[in-house]
Amino acid sequence: MLTPRHQALLATLAGMTVGVAVFGTVLAVNSATGDDSAQTVVTSPTPTPSPSVGDGLRPDALQFVAETFGSERSPVTAEVPAGWKSTQSGTRPRYVDPTGVWQVRFDARGSKQTPTALLSARQGSIDEPDYKVLSTENATLVYTYTDKARGPRMGLSRWISAGDSGRSAMEITVGGRPQDEAGLRAVLEHATETLQLPAGGDDRPS
């Protein structure tokens, strides 16, 4: 038989047991619902910035590699920007950057006409919206126009003479956007300076 003192002690122990069980239940519920005192910090990844339409082709970002084209009997070599892939070969190769925005094209078929005559003919044959000639110096036609799919565009076409014959040996054309002018000129000048025509036809502009 329990004394009143023993009964009081048992009641106290029972109360403590119930309290611990309830506290454990509350902890379990809070853990399941995420309701605890620790704060979780969520960090969103920073998106990679996309180039804006105002970005242009920078001359200092260009690296060049030598490419050979033309025919087996009359091979031609010139340097083009590294990474630009050839979409057609032979005497009229074209090299395009991976984005498709910029390109450089060569025409090694030659012509009996002078560079000046060919420039004049090209100048009058371009039929594009907003076509405007910017300059015709150094046998180079510089012009802008609007492409229906790609928007404002710029082209630079240069004709190179073959020796003292007066005829044209090569045409080099670069294309891009108006904001790419500095880079396009760098591509054109580098291609001109590194151009190696077949023996007897190398007369690069000075």
PDB file of N, CA, C and O in Angstrom, residues 3-16:
ATOM      1  N   THR A   3       1.977   5.032   0.453  1.00  0.00           N
ATOM      2  CA  THR A   3       1.722   6.132   1.380  1.00  0.00           C
ATOM      3  C   THR A   3       1.381   7.371   0.586  1.00  0.00           C
ATOM      4  O   THR A   3       1.654   7.458  -0.620  1.00  0.00           O
ATOM      5  N   PRO A   4       0.763   8.368   1.209  1.00  0.00           N
ATOM      6  CA  PRO A   4       0.461   9.603   0.490  1.00  0.00           C
ATOM      7  C   PRO A   4       1.700  10.242  -0.124  1.00  0.00           C
ATOM      8  O   PRO A   4       1.654  10.831  -1.197  1.00  0.00           O
ATOM      9  N   ARG A   5       2.863  10.077   0.510  1.00  0.00           N
ATOM     10  CA  ARG A   5       4.086  10.668  -0.034  1.00  0.00           C
ATOM     11  C   ARG A   5       4.475   9.983  -1.329  1.00  0.00           C
ATOM     12  O   ARG A   5       4.876  10.614  -2.298  1.00  0.00           O
ATOM     13  N   HIS A   6       4.357   8.617  -1.340  1.00  0.00           N
ATOM     14  CA  HIS A   6       4.688   7.868  -2.547  1.00  0.00           C
ATOM     15  C   HIS A   6       3.727   8.198  -3.686  1.00  0.00           C
ATOM     16  O   HIS A   6       4.125   8.290  -4.851  1.00  0.00           O
ATOM     17  N   GLN A   7       2.441   8.360  -3.338  1.00  0.00           N
ATOM     18  CA  GLN A   7       1.453   8.711  -4.370  1.00  0.00           C
ATOM     19  C   GLN A   7       1.770  10.071  -5.005  1.00  0.00           C
ATOM     20  O   GLN A   7       1.657  10.256  -6.208  1.00  0.00           O
ATOM     21  N   ALA A   8       2.173  11.030  -4.178  1.00  0.00           N
ATOM     22  CA  ALA A   8       2.504  12.360  -4.707  1.00  0.00           C
ATOM     23  C   ALA A   8       3.718  12.295  -5.625  1.00  0.00           C
ATOM     24  O   ALA A   8       3.784  12.955  -6.667  1.00  0.00           O
ATOM     25  N   LEU A   9       4.733  11.457  -5.260  1.00  0.00           N
ATOM     26  CA  LEU A   9       5.929  11.332  -6.073  1.00  0.00           C
ATOM     27  C   LEU A   9       5.607  10.707  -7.427  1.00  0.00           C
ATOM     28  O   LEU A   9       6.109  11.143  -8.470  1.00  0.00           O
ATOM     29  N   LEU A  10       4.750   9.666  -7.424  1.00  0.00           N
ATOM     30  CA  LEU A  10       4.347   9.021  -8.678  1.00  0.00           C
ATOM     31  C   LEU A  10       3.597  10.005  -9.577  1.00  0.00           C
ATOM     32  O   LEU A  10       3.758  10.021 -10.802  1.00  0.00           O
ATOM     33  N   ALA A  11       2.761  10.832  -9.011  1.00  0.00           N
ATOM     34  CA  ALA A  11       2.009  11.810  -9.800  1.00  0.00           C
ATOM     35  C   ALA A  11       2.946  12.815 -10.453  1.00  0.00           C
ATOM     36  O   ALA A  11       2.772  13.217 -11.606  1.00  0.00           O
ATOM     37  N   THR A  12       3.974  13.217  -9.710  1.00  0.00           N
ATOM     38  CA  THR A  12       4.933  14.169 -10.260  1.00  0.00           C
ATOM     39  C   THR A  12       5.695  13.568 -11.437  1.00  0.00           C
ATOM     40  O   THR A  12       5.904  14.199 -12.479  1.00  0.00           O
ATOM     41  N   LEU A  13       6.151  12.292 -11.253  1.00  0.00           N
ATOM     42  CA  LEU A  13       6.872  11.618 -12.336  1.00  0.00           C
ATOM     43  C   LEU A  13       5.989  11.443 -13.567  1.00  0.00           C
ATOM     44  O   LEU A  13       6.435  11.600 -14.705  1.00  0.00           O
ATOM     45  N   ALA A  14       4.745  11.117 -13.382  1.00  0.00           N
ATOM     46  CA  ALA A  14       3.821  10.940 -14.514  1.00  0.00           C
ATOM     47  C   ALA A  14       3.634  12.247 -15.259  1.00  0.00           C
ATOM     48  O   ALA A  14       3.597  12.300 -16.489  1.00  0.00           O
ATOM     49  N   GLY A  15       3.548  13.337 -14.508  1.00  0.00           N
ATOM     50  CA  GLY A  15       3.390  14.636 -15.147  1.00  0.00           C
ATOM     51  C   GLY A  15       4.601  15.002 -15.975  1.00  0.00           C
ATOM     52  O   GLY A  15       4.503  15.543 -17.072  1.00  0.00           O
ATOM     53  N   MET A  16       5.797  14.706 -15.458  1.00  0.00           N
ATOM     54  CA  MET A  16       7.012  15.005 -16.204  1.00  0.00           C
ATOM     55  C   MET A  16       7.093  14.178 -17.476  1.00  0.00           C
ATOM     56  O   MET A  16       7.517  14.658 -18.530  1.00  0.00           O
TER      57      MET A  16
END
